[in-house]
PDB file of C-alpha atoms in Angstrom:
ATOM      1  CA  MET A   1      -7.765  -8.318   2.237  1.00 46.00           C
ATOM      2  CA  THR A   2      -8.721  -4.910   2.239  1.00 46.00           C
ATOM      3  CA  THR A   3      -9.112  -3.514  -1.443  1.00 47.00           C
ATOM      4  CA  TRP A   4      -9.412  -0.013  -2.933  1.00 48.00           C
ATOM      5  CA  PRO A   5     -13.245   0.004  -2.515  1.00 48.00           C
ATOM      6  CA  LEU A   6     -12.483   1.220   1.031  1.00 54.00           C
ATOM      7  CA  LEU A   7     -10.275   4.053  -0.274  1.00 67.00           C
ATOM      8  CA  LEU A   8     -12.083   4.849  -3.837  1.00 69.00           C
ATOM      9  CA  GLU A   9     -15.885   3.720  -3.247  1.00 73.00           C
ATOM     10  CA  THR A  10     -16.209   4.835   0.532  1.00 78.00           C
ATOM     11  CA  LEU A  11     -14.206   8.098   0.108  1.00 83.00           C
ATOM     12  CA  PRO A  12     -16.806  10.853  -0.296  1.00 85.00           C
ATOM     13  CA  ARG A  13     -16.904  11.822  -4.016  1.00 88.00           C
ATOM     14  CA  VAL A  14     -15.460  15.646  -3.560  1.00 89.00           C
ATOM     15  CA  GLN A  15     -12.341  13.983  -1.597  1.00 89.00           C
ATOM     16  CA  ARG A  16     -11.796  11.284  -4.132  1.00 89.00           C
ATOM     17  CA  GLU A  17     -11.767  13.934  -6.935  1.00 91.00           C
ATOM     18  CA  GLN A  18      -9.381  16.107  -4.845  1.00 92.00           C
ATOM     19  CA  LEU A  19      -6.894  13.103  -4.287  1.00 93.00           C
ATOM     20  CA  PHE A  20      -7.341  12.083  -7.924  1.00 92.00           C
ATOM     21  CA  ALA A  21      -6.256  15.557  -9.134  1.00 95.00           C
ATOM     22  CA  LEU A  22      -2.755  14.707  -7.637  1.00 96.00           C
ATOM     23  CA  ALA A  23      -2.677  10.829  -9.633  1.00 95.00           C
ATOM     24  CA  ASP A  24      -0.280  10.178 -12.219  1.00 97.00           C
ATOM     25  CA  GLU A  25      -0.802   7.079 -14.366  1.00 97.00           C
ATOM     26  CA  ARG A  26       2.423   4.712 -14.157  1.00 98.00           C
ATOM     27  CA  LEU A  27       3.208   1.392 -15.844  1.00 98.00           C
ATOM     28  CA  PHE A  28       5.706  -0.740 -14.306  1.00 98.00           C
ATOM     29  CA  PRO A  29       7.595  -3.311 -16.456  1.00 98.00           C
ATOM     30  CA  SER A  30       7.737  -6.827 -15.408  1.00 98.00           C
ATOM     31  CA  GLY A  31      10.556  -7.510 -12.752  1.00 97.00           C
ATOM     32  CA  SER A  32      11.148  -3.538 -11.923  1.00 97.00           C
ATOM     33  CA  ARG A  33      11.687  -2.620  -8.635  1.00 97.00           C
ATOM     34  CA  LEU A  34       9.107  -0.172  -7.279  1.00 98.00           C
ATOM     35  CA  PHE A  35      10.995   0.554  -3.996  1.00 97.00           C
ATOM     36  CA  ASP A  36      13.557  -1.014  -1.818  1.00 96.00           C
ATOM     37  CA  GLU A  37      13.245  -1.583   1.904  1.00 94.00           C
ATOM     38  CA  GLY A  38      14.963   1.314   3.753  1.00 96.00           C
ATOM     39  CA  GLY A  39      14.377   3.679   0.958  1.00 97.00           C
ATOM     40  CA  THR A  40      12.629   6.716   0.884  1.00 98.00           C
ATOM     41  CA  ALA A  41       8.993   6.330   1.061  1.00 97.00           C
ATOM     42  CA  ASP A  42       7.974   9.080  -0.967  1.00 98.00           C
ATOM     43  CA  ARG A  43       4.813   7.853  -2.791  1.00 97.00           C
ATOM     44  CA  PHE A  44       1.980   5.203  -2.944  1.00 96.00           C
ATOM     45  CA  TRP A  45       0.023   3.304  -5.471  1.00 96.00           C
ATOM     46  CA  LEU A  46      -3.304   2.094  -6.379  1.00 94.00           C
ATOM     47  CA  ILE A  47      -2.966  -0.884  -8.517  1.00 95.00           C
ATOM     48  CA  ARG A  48      -4.951  -0.912 -11.570  1.00 94.00           C
ATOM     49  CA  SER A  49      -3.630  -4.242 -13.346  1.00 96.00           C
ATOM     50  CA  GLY A  50      -0.928  -6.607 -12.499  1.00 97.00           C
ATOM     51  CA  GLU A  51       0.496  -8.060  -9.458  1.00 98.00           C
ATOM     52  CA  VAL A  52       3.321  -6.582  -7.067  1.00 97.00           C
ATOM     53  CA  ALA A  53       5.205  -8.932  -4.478  1.00 95.00           C
ATOM     54  CA  LEU A  54       6.369  -7.447  -1.130  1.00 92.00           C
ATOM     55  CA  ASP A  55       9.577  -8.717   0.178  1.00 91.00           C
ATOM     56  CA  VAL A  56      12.000  -8.410   3.153  1.00 88.00           C
ATOM     57  CA  TYR A  57      15.571  -8.672   2.911  1.00 87.00           C
ATOM     58  CA  VAL A  58      17.169 -11.508   4.630  1.00 83.00           C
ATOM     59  CA  PRO A  59      20.919 -11.543   4.548  1.00 87.00           C
ATOM     60  CA  GLY A  60      22.904 -13.960   2.554  1.00 87.00           C
ATOM     61  CA  ARG A  61      19.542 -14.969   0.857  1.00 86.00           C
ATOM     62  CA  GLN A  62      17.307 -13.705  -2.093  1.00 84.00           C
ATOM     63  CA  ALA A  63      14.590 -11.120  -0.893  1.00 84.00           C
ATOM     64  CA  GLN A  64      11.955 -13.359   0.689  1.00 85.00           C
ATOM     65  CA  VAL A  65       8.276 -12.478  -0.938  1.00 87.00           C
ATOM     66  CA  VAL A  66       5.756 -11.828   2.336  1.00 85.00           C
ATOM     67  CA  GLU A  67       2.925 -10.954   0.570  1.00 88.00           C
ATOM     68  CA  THR A  68       1.432 -10.193  -3.164  1.00 92.00           C
ATOM     69  CA  LEU A  69      -0.804  -7.389  -4.269  1.00 93.00           C
ATOM     70  CA  GLY A  70      -2.994  -7.164  -7.145  1.00 94.00           C
ATOM     71  CA  PRO A  71      -5.749  -5.011  -8.749  1.00 93.00           C
ATOM     72  CA  ARG A  72      -7.923  -3.107  -6.704  1.00 88.00           C
ATOM     73  CA  GLN A  73      -5.229  -2.712  -3.739  1.00 90.00           C
ATOM     74  CA  GLN A  74      -3.356   0.016  -2.207  1.00 91.00           C
ATOM     75  CA  LEU A  75       0.702  -0.437  -2.401  1.00 94.00           C
ATOM     76  CA  GLY A  76       2.352   1.530   0.268  1.00 92.00           C
ATOM     77  CA  TRP A  77       1.614   3.261   3.754  1.00 90.00           C
ATOM     78  CA  SER A  78       5.120   3.848   4.725  1.00 93.00           C
ATOM     79  CA  TRP A  79       4.829   7.295   3.454  1.00 95.00           C
ATOM     80  CA  ILE A  80       2.334   8.439   6.235  1.00 94.00           C
ATOM     81  CA  PHE A  81       4.986   8.250   9.081  1.00 92.00           C
ATOM     82  CA  PRO A  82       8.268   9.996   9.469  1.00 95.00           C
ATOM     83  CA  PRO A  83      11.138   9.173   8.935  1.00 96.00           C
ATOM     84  CA  TYR A  84       9.030   7.952   5.547  1.00 97.00           C
ATOM     85  CA  ARG A  85      11.220   4.825   4.764  1.00 97.00           C
ATOM     86  CA  TRP A  86       9.810   1.725   3.373  1.00 96.00           C
ATOM     87  CA  HIS A  87       9.404  -1.300   5.710  1.00 91.00           C
ATOM     88  CA  LEU A  88       9.494  -3.799   2.898  1.00 91.00           C
ATOM     89  CA  GLY A  89      10.664  -3.938  -0.869  1.00 95.00           C
ATOM     90  CA  ALA A  90       8.375  -4.259  -3.833  1.00 97.00           C
ATOM     91  CA  ARG A  91       8.712  -6.001  -7.258  1.00 97.00           C
ATOM     92  CA  ALA A  92       6.502  -5.914 -10.315  1.00 98.00           C
ATOM     93  CA  VAL A  93       5.714  -9.584 -10.983  1.00 97.00           C
ATOM     94  CA  GLY A  94       4.338  -8.944 -14.502  1.00 98.00           C
ATOM     95  CA  PRO A  95       3.498  -5.804 -16.017  1.00 98.00           C
ATOM     96  CA  VAL A  96       1.791  -3.539 -13.537  1.00 98.00           C
ATOM     97  CA  ARG A  97      -0.249  -0.224 -14.101  1.00 98.00           C
ATOM     98  CA  THR A  98      -1.200   1.987 -11.210  1.00 97.00           C
ATOM     99  CA  TRP A  99      -2.134   5.511 -10.455  1.00 96.00           C
ATOM    100  CA  GLU A 100       0.815   6.997  -8.471  1.00 97.00           C
ATOM    101  CA  PHE A 101       0.281   9.564  -5.866  1.00 97.00           C
ATOM    102  CA  ARG A 102       3.321  11.608  -4.527  1.00 97.00           C
ATOM    103  CA  ALA A 103       3.277  11.515  -0.623  1.00 97.00           C
ATOM    104  CA  ALA A 104       4.417  15.193   0.087  1.00 97.00           C
ATOM    105  CA  GLU A 105       1.340  16.480  -2.044  1.00 97.00           C
ATOM    106  CA  VAL A 106      -1.331  14.239  -0.294  1.00 96.00           C
ATOM    107  CA  ARG A 107       0.336  15.052   3.011  1.00 97.00           C
ATOM    108  CA  GLU A 108      -0.184  18.717   1.941  1.00 97.00           C
ATOM    109  CA  LEU A 109      -3.594  18.204   0.886  1.00 96.00           C
ATOM    110  CA  CYS A 110      -4.578  16.354   4.453  1.00 95.00           C
ATOM    111  CA  ALA A 111      -3.009  19.174   6.526  1.00 96.00           C
ATOM    112  CA  GLY A 112      -4.752  21.916   4.434  1.00 96.00           C
ATOM    113  CA  ASP A 113      -8.524  20.060   4.575  1.00 95.00           C
ATOM    114  CA  PRO A 114      -8.512  18.240   7.902  1.00 95.00           C
ATOM    115  CA  GLU A 115     -11.772  16.841   6.959  1.00 93.00           C
ATOM    116  CA  PHE A 116     -10.238  15.154   3.875  1.00 93.00           C
ATOM    117  CA  GLY A 117      -6.912  14.245   5.998  1.00 94.00           C
ATOM    118  CA  TYR A 118      -9.212  12.356   8.458  1.00 93.00           C
ATOM    119  CA  GLU A 119     -11.209  10.289   5.934  1.00 89.00           C
ATOM    120  CA  LEU A 120      -7.999   9.450   4.043  1.00 91.00           C
ATOM    121  CA  MET A 121      -6.201   8.231   7.226  1.00 91.00           C
ATOM    122  CA  LEU A 122      -9.079   6.303   8.618  1.00 88.00           C
ATOM    123  CA  ARG A 123      -8.879   4.360   5.316  1.00 86.00           C
ATOM    124  CA  CYS A 124      -5.112   4.140   5.405  1.00 87.00           C
ATOM    125  CA  ALA A 125      -5.488   2.881   9.312  1.00 87.00           C
ATOM    126  CA  ALA A 126      -8.040   0.267   8.277  1.00 85.00           C
ATOM    127  CA  LEU A 127      -5.413  -1.126   5.449  1.00 82.00           C
ATOM    128  CA  ILE A 128      -2.694  -1.179   8.098  1.00 85.00           C
ATOM    129  CA  ALA A 129      -4.743  -3.060  10.279  1.00 85.00           C
ATOM    130  CA  ASP A 130      -5.793  -5.305   7.626  1.00 81.00           C
ATOM    131  CA  ARG A 131      -2.166  -6.134   6.404  1.00 77.00           C
ATOM    132  CA  LEU A 132      -1.103  -6.605  10.252  1.00 81.00           C
ATOM    133  CA  GLN A 133      -3.954  -9.306  10.571  1.00 82.00           C
ATOM    134  CA  ALA A 134      -3.013 -11.037   7.224  1.00 76.00           C
ATOM    135  CA  THR A 135       0.507 -11.004   8.543  1.00 74.00           C
ATOM    136  CA  ARG A 136      -0.711 -12.481  12.136  1.00 77.00           C
ATOM    137  CA  LEU A 137      -2.707 -15.288  10.400  1.00 78.00           C
ATOM    138  CA  ARG A 138       0.463 -16.097   8.336  1.00 73.00           C
ATOM    139  CA  LEU A 139       2.627 -16.593  11.307  1.00 70.00           C
ATOM    140  CA  LEU A 140      -0.075 -18.722  12.727  1.00 77.00           C
ATOM    141  CA  ASP A 141      -0.018 -20.944   9.895  1.00 72.00           C
ATOM    142  CA  LEU A 142       3.726 -20.980   9.913  1.00 65.00           C
ATOM    143  CA  TYR A 143       4.521 -21.333  13.549  1.00 73.00           C
ATOM    144  CA  ALA A 144       1.246 -22.729  15.538  1.00 72.00           C
ATOM    145  CA  PRO A 145       1.742 -26.474  16.518  1.00 71.00           C
ATOM    146  CA  TYR A 146      -0.396 -28.785  14.361  1.00 64.00           C
ATOM    147  CA  GLY A 147      -3.537 -29.446  16.255  1.00 54.00           C
ATOM    148  CA  SER A 148      -2.932 -26.613  18.859  1.00 54.00           C
ATOM    149  CA  GLY A 149      -6.777 -26.114  18.598  1.00 54.00           C
ATOM    150  CA  ARG A 150      -6.140 -22.613  17.567  1.00 54.00           C
ATOM    151  CA  SER A 151      -8.749 -21.785  14.553  1.00 53.00           C
TER     152      SER A 151
END
């Protein structure tokens, strides 16, 4: 799973400082909802401590957890693409400490500094690719016939 070294440790220092000038520290109590599927994706987070369960709405059932993120991971990428709606929901498994970034401010920074925008989007694209690959592997575990020879 991709972790924030991709964002924090590989983003050039000056650009990292630009990004963190926009950060706010946030604490989410255990059990709190960070966002709901279909809601406005107007921010993202870097998890400092704790765990966040990503879930999907299933009619007639409780939300089903599809992934759990922890320290050093980025939470949220729906803020990048219009119409800026969350594809999943998120709940704090225990107390969660984060750095929070307001999407509009980060998009404005990206538009005003194309080099920064390119570097940030490369890292976010890698995050998205990594999460899609993890989902693919989970689906193979669930649905591939036993002994199918896939590895």
